[in-house]
mmCIF file of C-alpha atoms in Angstrom:
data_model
loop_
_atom_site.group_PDB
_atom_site.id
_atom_site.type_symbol
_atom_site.label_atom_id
_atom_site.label_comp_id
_atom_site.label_asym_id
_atom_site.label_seq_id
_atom_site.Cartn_x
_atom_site.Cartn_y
_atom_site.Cartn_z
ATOM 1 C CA UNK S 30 -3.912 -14.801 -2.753
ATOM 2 C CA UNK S 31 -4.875 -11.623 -2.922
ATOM 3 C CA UNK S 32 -8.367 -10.295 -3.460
ATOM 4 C CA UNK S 33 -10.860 -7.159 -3.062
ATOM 5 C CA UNK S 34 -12.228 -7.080 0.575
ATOM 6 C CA UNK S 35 -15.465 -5.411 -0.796
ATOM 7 C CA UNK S 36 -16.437 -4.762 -3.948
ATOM 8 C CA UNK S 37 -19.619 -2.356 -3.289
ATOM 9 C CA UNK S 38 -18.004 0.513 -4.171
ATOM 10 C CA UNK S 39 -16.595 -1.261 -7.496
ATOM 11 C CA UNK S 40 -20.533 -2.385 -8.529
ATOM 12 C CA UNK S 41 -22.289 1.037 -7.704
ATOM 13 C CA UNK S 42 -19.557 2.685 -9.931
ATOM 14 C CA UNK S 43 -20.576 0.755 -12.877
ATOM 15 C CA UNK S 44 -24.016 0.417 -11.946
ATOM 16 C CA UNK S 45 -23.414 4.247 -13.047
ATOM 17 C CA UNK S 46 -21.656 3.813 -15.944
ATOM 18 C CA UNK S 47 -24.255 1.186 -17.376
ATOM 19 C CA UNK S 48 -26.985 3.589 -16.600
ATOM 20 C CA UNK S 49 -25.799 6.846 -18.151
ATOM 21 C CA UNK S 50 -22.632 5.603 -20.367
ATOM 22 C CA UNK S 51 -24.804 7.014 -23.335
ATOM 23 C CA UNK S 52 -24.750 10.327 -21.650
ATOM 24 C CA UNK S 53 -20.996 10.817 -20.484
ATOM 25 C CA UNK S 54 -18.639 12.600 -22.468
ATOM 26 C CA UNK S 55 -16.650 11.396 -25.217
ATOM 27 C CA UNK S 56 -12.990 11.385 -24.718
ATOM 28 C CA UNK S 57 -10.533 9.273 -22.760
ATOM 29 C CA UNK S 58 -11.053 7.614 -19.785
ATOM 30 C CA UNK S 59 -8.968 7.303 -16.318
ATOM 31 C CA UNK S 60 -9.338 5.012 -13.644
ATOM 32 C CA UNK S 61 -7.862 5.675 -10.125
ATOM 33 C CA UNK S 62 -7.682 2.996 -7.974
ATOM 34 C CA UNK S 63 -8.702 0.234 -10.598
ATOM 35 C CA UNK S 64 -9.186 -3.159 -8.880
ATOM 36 C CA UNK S 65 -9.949 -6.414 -10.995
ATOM 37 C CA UNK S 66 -13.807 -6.475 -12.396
ATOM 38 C CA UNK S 67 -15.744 -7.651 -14.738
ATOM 39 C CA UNK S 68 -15.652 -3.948 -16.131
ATOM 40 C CA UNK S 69 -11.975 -5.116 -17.737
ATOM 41 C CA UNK S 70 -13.517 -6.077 -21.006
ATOM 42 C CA UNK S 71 -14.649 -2.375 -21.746
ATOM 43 C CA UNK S 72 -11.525 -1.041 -20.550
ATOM 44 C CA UNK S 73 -9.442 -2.847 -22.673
ATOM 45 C CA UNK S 74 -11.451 -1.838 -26.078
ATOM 46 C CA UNK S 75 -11.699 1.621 -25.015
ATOM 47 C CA UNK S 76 -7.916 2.148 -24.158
ATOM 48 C CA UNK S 77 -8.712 3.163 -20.801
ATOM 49 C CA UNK S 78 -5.748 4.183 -18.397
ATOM 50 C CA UNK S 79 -5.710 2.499 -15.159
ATOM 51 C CA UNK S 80 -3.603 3.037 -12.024
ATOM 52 C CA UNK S 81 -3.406 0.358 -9.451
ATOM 53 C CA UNK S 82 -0.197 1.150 -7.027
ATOM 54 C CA UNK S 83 -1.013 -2.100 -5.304
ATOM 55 C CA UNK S 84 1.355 -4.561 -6.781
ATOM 56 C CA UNK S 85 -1.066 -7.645 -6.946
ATOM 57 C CA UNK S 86 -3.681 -6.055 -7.790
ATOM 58 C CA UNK S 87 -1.700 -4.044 -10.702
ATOM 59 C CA UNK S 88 -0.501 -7.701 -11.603
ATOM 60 C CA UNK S 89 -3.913 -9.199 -11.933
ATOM 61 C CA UNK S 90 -5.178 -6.211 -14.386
ATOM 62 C CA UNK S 91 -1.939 -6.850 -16.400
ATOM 63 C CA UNK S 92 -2.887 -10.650 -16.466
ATOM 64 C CA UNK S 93 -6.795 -9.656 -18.241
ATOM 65 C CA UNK S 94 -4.969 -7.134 -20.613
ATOM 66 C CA UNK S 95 -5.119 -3.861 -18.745
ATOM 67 C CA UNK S 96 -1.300 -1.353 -18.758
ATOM 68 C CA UNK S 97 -2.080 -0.910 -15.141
ATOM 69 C CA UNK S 98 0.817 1.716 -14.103
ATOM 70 C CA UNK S 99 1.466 2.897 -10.072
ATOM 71 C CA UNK S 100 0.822 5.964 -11.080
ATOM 72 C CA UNK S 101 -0.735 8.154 -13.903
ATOM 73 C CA UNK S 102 -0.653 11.706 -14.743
ATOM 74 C CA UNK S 103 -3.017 12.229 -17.450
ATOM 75 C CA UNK S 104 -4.511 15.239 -18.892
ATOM 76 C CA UNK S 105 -7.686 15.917 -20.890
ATOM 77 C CA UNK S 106 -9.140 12.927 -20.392
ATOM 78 C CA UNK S 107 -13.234 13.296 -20.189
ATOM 79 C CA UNK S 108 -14.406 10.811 -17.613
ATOM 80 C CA UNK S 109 -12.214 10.035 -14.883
ATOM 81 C CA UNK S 110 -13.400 7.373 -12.582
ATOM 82 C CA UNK S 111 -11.836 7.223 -8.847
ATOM 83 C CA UNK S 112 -12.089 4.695 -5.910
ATOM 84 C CA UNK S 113 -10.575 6.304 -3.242
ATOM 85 C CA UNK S 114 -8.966 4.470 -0.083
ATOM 86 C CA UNK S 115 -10.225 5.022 3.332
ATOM 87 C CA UNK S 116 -7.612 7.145 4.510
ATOM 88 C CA UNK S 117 -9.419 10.772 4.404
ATOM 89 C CA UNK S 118 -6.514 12.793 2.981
ATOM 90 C CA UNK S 119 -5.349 10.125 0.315
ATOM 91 C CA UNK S 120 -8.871 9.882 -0.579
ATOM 92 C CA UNK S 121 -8.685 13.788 -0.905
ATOM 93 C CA UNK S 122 -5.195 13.379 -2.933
ATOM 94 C CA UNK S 123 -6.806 11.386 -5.749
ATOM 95 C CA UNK S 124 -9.791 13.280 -6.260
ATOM 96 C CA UNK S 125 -7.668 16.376 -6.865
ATOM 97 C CA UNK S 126 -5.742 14.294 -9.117
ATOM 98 C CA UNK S 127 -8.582 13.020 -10.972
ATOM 99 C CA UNK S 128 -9.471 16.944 -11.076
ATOM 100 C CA UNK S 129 -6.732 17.675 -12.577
ATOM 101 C CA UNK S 130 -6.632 15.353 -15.255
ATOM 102 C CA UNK S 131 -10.299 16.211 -16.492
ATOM 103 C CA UNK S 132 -10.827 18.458 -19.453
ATOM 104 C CA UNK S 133 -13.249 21.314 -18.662
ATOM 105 C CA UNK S 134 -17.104 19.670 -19.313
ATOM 106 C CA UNK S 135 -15.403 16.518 -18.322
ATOM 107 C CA UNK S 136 -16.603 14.735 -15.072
ATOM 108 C CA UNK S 137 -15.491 12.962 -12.272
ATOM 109 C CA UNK S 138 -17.068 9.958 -10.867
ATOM 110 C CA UNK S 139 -16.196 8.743 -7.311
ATOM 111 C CA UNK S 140 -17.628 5.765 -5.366
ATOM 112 C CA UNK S 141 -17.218 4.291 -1.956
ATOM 113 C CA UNK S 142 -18.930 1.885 0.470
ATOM 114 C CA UNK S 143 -21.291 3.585 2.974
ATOM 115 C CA UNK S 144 -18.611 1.975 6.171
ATOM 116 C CA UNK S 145 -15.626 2.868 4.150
ATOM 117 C CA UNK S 146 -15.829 6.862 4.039
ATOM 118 C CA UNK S 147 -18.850 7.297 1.445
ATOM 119 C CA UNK S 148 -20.135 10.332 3.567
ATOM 120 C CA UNK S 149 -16.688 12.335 3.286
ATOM 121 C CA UNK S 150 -16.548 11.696 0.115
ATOM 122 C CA UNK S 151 -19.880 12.987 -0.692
ATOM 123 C CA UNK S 152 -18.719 15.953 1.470
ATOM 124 C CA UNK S 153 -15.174 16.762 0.123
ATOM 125 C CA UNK S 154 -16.066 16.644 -3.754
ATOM 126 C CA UNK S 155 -18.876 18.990 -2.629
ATOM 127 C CA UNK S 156 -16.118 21.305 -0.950
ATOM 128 C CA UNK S 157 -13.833 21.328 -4.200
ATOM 129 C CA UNK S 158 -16.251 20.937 -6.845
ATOM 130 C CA UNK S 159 -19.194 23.007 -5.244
ATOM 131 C CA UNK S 160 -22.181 20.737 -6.615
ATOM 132 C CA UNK S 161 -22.265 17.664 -6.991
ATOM 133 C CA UNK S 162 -24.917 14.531 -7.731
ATOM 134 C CA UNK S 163 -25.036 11.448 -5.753
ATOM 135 C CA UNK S 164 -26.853 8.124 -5.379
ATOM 136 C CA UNK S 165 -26.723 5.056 -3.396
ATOM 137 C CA UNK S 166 -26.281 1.749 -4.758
ATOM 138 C CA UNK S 167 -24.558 -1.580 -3.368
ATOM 139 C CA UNK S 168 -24.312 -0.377 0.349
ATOM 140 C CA UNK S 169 -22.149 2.526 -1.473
ATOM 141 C CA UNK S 170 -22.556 5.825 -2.563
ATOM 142 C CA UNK S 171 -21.872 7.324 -6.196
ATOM 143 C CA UNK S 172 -20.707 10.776 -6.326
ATOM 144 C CA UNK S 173 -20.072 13.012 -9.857
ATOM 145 C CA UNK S 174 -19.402 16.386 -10.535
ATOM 146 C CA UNK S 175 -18.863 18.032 -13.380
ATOM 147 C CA UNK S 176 -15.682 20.110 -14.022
ATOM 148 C CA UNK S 177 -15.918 23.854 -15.544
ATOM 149 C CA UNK S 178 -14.019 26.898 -15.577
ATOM 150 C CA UNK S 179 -13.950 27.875 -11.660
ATOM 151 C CA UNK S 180 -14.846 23.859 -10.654
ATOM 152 C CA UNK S 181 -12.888 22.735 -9.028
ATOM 153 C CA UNK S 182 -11.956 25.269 -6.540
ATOM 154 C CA UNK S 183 -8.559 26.512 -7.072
ATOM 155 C CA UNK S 184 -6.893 27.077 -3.810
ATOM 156 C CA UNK S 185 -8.022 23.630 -2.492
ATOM 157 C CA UNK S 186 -7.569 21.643 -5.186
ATOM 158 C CA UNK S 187 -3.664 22.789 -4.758
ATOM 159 C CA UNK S 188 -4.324 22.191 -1.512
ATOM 160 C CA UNK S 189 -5.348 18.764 -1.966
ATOM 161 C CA UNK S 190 -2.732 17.820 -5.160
ATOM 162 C CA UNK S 191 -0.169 18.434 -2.322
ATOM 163 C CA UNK S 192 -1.301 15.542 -0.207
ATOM 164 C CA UNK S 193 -0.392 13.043 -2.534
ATOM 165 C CA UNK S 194 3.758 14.085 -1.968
ATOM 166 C CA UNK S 195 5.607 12.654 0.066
ATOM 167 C CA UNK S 196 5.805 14.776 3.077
ATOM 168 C CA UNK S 197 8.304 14.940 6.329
ATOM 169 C CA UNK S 198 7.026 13.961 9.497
ATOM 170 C CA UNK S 199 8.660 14.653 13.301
ATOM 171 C CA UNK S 200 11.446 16.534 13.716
ATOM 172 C CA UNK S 201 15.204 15.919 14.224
ATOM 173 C CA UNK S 202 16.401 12.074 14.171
ATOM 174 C CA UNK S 203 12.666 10.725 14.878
ATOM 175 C CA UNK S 204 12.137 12.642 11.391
ATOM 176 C CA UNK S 205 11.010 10.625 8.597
ATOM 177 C CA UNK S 206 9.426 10.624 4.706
ATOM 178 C CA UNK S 207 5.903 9.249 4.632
ATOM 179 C CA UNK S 208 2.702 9.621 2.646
ATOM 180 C CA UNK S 209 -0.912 10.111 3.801
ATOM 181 C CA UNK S 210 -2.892 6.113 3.295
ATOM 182 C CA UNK S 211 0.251 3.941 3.978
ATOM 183 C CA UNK S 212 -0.127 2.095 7.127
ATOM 184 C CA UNK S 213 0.770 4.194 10.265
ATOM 185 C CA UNK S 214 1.803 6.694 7.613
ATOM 186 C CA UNK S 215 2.610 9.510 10.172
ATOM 187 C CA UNK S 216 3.740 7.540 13.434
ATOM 188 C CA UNK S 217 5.496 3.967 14.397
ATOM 189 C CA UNK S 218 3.228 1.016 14.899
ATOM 190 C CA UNK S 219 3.652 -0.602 18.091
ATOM 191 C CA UNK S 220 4.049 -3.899 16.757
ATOM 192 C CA UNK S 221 6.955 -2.525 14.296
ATOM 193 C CA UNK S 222 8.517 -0.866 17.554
ATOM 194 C CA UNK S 223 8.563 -3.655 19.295
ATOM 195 C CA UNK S 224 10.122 -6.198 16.236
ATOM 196 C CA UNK S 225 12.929 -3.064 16.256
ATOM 197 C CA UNK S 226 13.814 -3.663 20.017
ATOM 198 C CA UNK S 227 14.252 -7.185 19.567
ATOM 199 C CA UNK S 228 16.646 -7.343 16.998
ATOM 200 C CA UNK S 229 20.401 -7.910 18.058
ATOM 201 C CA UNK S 230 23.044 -5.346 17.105
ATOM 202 C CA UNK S 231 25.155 -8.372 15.576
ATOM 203 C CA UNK S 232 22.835 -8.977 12.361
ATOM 204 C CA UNK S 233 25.025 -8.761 9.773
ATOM 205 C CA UNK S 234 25.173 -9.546 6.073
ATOM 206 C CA UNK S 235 22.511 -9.373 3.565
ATOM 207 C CA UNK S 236 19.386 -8.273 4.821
ATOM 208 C CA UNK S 237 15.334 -8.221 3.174
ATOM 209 C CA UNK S 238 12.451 -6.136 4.660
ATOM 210 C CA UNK S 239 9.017 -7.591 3.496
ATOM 211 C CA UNK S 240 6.329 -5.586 3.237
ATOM 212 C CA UNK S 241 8.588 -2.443 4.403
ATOM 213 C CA UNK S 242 6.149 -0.093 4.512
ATOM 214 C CA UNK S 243 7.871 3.739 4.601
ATOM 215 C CA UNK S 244 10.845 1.739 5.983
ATOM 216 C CA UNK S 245 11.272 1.980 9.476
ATOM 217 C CA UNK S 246 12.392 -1.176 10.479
ATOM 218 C CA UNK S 247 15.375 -0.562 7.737
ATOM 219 C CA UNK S 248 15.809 2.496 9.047
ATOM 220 C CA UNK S 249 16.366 0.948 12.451
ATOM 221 C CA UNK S 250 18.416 -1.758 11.234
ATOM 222 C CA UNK S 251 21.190 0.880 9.224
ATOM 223 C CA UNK S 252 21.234 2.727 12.244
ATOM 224 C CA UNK S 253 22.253 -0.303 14.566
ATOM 225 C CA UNK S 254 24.156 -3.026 12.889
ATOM 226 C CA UNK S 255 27.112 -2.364 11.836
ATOM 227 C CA UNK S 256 27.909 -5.235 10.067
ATOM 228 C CA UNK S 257 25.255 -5.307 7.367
ATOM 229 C CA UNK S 258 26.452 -4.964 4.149
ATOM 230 C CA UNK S 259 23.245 -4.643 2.086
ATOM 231 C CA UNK S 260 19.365 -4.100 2.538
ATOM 232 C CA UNK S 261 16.945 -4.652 -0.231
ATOM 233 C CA UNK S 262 13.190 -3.273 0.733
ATOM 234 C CA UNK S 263 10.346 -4.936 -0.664
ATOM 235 C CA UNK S 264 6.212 -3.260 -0.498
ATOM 236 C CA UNK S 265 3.621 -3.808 -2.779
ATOM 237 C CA UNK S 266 2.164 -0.643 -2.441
ATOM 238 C CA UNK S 267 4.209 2.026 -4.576
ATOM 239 C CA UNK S 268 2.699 4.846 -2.743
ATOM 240 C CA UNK S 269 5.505 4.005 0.120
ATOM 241 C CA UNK S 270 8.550 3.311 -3.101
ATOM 242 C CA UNK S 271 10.023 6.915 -2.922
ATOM 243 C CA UNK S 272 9.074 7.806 0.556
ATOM 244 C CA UNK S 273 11.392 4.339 1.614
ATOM 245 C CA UNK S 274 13.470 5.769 -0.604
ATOM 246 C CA UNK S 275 14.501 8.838 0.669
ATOM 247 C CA UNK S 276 14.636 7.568 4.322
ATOM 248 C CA UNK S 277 17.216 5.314 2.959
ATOM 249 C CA UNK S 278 19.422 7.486 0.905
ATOM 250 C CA UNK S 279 19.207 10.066 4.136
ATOM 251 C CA UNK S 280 20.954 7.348 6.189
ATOM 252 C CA UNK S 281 22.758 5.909 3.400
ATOM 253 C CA UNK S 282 24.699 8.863 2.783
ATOM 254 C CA UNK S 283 25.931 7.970 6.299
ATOM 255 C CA UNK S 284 27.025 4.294 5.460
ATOM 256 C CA UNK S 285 28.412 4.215 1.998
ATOM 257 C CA UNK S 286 29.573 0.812 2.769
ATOM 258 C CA UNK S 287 25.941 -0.749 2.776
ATOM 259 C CA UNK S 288 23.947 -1.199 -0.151
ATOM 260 C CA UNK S 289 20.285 -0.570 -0.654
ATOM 261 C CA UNK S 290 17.755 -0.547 -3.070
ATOM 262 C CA UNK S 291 13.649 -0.141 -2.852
ATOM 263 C CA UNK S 292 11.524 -2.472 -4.878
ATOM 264 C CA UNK S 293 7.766 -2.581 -5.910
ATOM 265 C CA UNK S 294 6.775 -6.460 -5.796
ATOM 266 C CA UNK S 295 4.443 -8.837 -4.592
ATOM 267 C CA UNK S 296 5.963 -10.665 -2.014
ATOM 268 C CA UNK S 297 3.781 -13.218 -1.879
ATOM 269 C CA UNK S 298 4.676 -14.016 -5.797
ATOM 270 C CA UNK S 299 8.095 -15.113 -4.607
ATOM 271 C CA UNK S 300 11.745 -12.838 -4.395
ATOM 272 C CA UNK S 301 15.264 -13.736 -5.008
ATOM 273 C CA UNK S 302 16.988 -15.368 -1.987
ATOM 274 C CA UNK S 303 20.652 -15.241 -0.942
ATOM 275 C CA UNK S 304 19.466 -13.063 2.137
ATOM 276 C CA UNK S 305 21.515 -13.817 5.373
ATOM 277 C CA UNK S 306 18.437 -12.041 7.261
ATOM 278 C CA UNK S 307 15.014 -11.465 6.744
ATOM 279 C CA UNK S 308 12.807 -8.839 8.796
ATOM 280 C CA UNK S 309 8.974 -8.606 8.512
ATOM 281 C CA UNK S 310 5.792 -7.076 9.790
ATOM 282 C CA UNK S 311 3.648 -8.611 7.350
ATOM 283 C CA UNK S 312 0.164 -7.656 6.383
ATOM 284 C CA UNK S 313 -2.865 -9.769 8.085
ATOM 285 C CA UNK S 314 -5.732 -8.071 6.159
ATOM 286 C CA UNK S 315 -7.307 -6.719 3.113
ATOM 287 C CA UNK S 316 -9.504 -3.911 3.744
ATOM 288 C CA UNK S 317 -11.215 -4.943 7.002
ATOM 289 C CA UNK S 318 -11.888 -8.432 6.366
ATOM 290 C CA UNK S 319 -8.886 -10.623 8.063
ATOM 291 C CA UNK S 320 -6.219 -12.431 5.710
ATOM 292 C CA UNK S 321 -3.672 -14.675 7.794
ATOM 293 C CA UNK S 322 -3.235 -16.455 4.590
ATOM 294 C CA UNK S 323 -1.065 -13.065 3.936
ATOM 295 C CA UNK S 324 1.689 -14.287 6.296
ATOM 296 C CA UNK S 325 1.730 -17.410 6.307
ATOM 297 C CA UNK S 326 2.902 -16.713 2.289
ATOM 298 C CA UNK S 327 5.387 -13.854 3.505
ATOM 299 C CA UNK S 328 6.609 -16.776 5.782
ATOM 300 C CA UNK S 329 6.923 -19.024 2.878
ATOM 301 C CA UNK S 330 8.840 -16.878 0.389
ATOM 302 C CA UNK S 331 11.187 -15.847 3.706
ATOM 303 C CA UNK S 332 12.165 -19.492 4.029
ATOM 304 C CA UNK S 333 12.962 -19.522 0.444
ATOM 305 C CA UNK S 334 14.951 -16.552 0.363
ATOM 306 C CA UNK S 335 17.362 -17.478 2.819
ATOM 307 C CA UNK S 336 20.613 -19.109 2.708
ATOM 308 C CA UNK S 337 21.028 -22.184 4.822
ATOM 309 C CA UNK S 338 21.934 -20.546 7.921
ATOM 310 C CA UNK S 339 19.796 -17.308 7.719
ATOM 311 C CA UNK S 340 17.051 -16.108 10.411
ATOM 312 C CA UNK S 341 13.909 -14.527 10.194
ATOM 313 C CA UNK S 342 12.102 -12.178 12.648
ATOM 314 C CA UNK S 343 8.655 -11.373 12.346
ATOM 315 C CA UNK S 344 6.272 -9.208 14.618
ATOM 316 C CA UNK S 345 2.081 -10.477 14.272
ATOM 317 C CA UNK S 346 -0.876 -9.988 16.245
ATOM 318 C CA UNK S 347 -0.917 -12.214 19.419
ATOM 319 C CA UNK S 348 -3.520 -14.426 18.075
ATOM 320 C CA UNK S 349 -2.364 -15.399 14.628
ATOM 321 C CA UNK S 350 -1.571 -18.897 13.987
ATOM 322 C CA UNK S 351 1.791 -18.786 12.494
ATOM 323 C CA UNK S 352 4.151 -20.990 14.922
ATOM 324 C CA UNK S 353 3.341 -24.228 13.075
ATOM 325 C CA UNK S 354 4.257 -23.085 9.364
ATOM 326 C CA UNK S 355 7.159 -21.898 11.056
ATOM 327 C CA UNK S 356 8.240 -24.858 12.861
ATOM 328 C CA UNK S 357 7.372 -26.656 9.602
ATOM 329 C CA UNK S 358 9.530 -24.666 7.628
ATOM 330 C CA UNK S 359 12.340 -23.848 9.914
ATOM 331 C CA UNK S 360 14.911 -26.331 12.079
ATOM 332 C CA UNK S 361 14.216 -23.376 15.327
ATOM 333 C CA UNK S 362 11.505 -20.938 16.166
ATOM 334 C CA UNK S 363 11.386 -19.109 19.352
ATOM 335 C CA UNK S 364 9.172 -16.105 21.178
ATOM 336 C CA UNK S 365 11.902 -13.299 21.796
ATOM 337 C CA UNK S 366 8.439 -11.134 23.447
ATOM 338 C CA UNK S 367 5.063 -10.680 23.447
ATOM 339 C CA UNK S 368 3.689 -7.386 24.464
ATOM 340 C CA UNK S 369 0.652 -5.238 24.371
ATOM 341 C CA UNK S 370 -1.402 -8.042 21.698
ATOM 342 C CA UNK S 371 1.996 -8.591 19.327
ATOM 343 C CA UNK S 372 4.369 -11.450 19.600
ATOM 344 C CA UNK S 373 7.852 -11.555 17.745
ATOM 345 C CA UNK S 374 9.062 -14.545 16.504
ATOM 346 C CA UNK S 375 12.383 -15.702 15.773
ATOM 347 C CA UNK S 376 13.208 -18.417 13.166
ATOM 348 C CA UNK S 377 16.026 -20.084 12.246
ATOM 349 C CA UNK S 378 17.856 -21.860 9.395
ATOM 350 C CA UNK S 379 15.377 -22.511 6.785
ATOM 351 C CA UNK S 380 14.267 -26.608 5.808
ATOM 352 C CA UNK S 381 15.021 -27.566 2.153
#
């Protein structure tokens, strides 16, 4: 289902490796941003430790024998090896991480594709490391530095470290927890806004958002039905976990009589049903290459997780081909809107 859009940056980084592996220090070994590879085999001898916050592809690295955690806060280790998203300040965020886990005469090796931020990146470890060595291989470009007594700089790398919090955006009621890299990380999607003014007041019950994000549509939802009694959000990316979270527990606090809990999963592995409601603005890409496939298996494990009377909403592009998997796997599907490229679609009472 899921799979690496582009995996240029992945090759040039151990096009390094195999090159000057003989060179590198000895020591332990991080990964940041560890995708499935060919490279597991190594990995797995060496004891290397891997982060992956992306569910599936944290799952996949379990399956070949890597402890792939959301997150890891080493120390000491030597070599410390970092694919960095697109998203300039997370990208910034884990290279001050991987800075701070290195030992001093350890080194940090970054890669990226040449579309997909490779100059910035270039750029930024220059800013915090002060020199740096690069080359270009597999449309990508491979950037080290070494890390020494006044590398990296201080005052940005704390600088930096902080952009991997969760941090408050807006102000007053519009305020909410985010994190820089999630999608729309410090606004409200338009296609998200309009799923939220669709949805009637009278939802009620037991209620799933898949692929939640930071959690606004829950957020919406706790703020105006009254008669739901529980909300269970569910993202693959653990980045968003605590920032959902928080924007929970802040409007929790203001109906004790709903449950709600935050989980990391895949949701196109499958979830537990007995949900009276299901809400979704489900992923339709990986990277930049196009993945309708994505939906259409949200779709699927929505039908599965309802009971026999539950509804779905979901909000998708305008030209994604979802009515006939819905119509397939639900008795009625209508087209509350469509507005500005998104449609929102309404299904009901799930086919056994």
């Amino acid at each position: 289902m899921w799979s690496t859009a582009d995996d240029g940056a992945l090759r040039a980084l151990f096009w390094f490796l195999d090159g000057e592996g003989a060179t590198l220090p000895d020591g332990p070994r991080l990964f940041l941003g560890a995708v499935p590879g060919d490279w597991v085999g190594n990995a797995v001898a060496g004891g290397w430790l891997c982060e992956q916050p992306f569910a599936p592809f944290a799952r996949s690295l379990q399956g070949q024998g890597i402890d792939a955690q959301p997150r890891v806060d080493a120390t000491g280790v030597a070599v410390a090896l970092v694919l960095p998203p697109r998203q300039r300040d997370a990208a910034r965020a884990l290279i001050a991480r991987a800075a701070r886990a290195t030992r001093a005469g350890g080194i940090v090796v970054a890669a990226a594709g040449n579309n997909d931020g490779a100059r910035s990146l270039e750029s930024d470890m220059r800013s915090l490391f002060g020199s740096v060595h690069a080359d270009s291989k597999h449309k990508s470009r491979v950037v080290r530095a070494i890390v020494g007594a006044d590398k990296p700089d201080a005052g940005l790398l704390a600088q930096w470290l902080a952009l991997a919090e969760p941090c408050r955006v807006g102000e007053g009621e519009n305020a909410f927890w985010s994190r820089p890299g999630l999608f729309a990380w410090d606004r409200i999607d338009p296609a998200s806004a309009l799923l939220a003014s669709q949805l009637p007041a009278t939802l009620g019950g037991r209620v799933a958002d898949l692929g939640a994000g930071w959690g606004y549509l829950s957020m919406h939802i706790l703020r105006a039905c009254p008669g739901v009694t529980a909300i269970d959000l569910y993202e693959a990316n653990a980045a968003a976990i605590e920032p959902a979270r928080r924007n929970l527990e802040a409007l929790c606090t203001l109906r004790p009589d709903v449950h709600c809990e935050v989980h990391w999963q895949d949701i196109s592995a499958g979830m537990p049903d007995g949900y009276d409601v299901v809400v979704s603005n489900p992923p339709f890409h990986i990277g930049r290459a196009d993945a309708p496939e994505l939906g259409r298996a949200f779709i699927a494990t929505a039908a599965a997780a309802l009971e026999p009377r539950g509804e779905a909403w979901f909000v998708a592009n305008r030209h994604l081909p979802y009515e006939a998997l819905l119509a397939e796997r639900f008795r009625t599907v209508t087209t509350p809107a469509q507005r500005d490229g998104f449609k929102v679609l309404h299904a009901r009472e799930p086919r056994r």
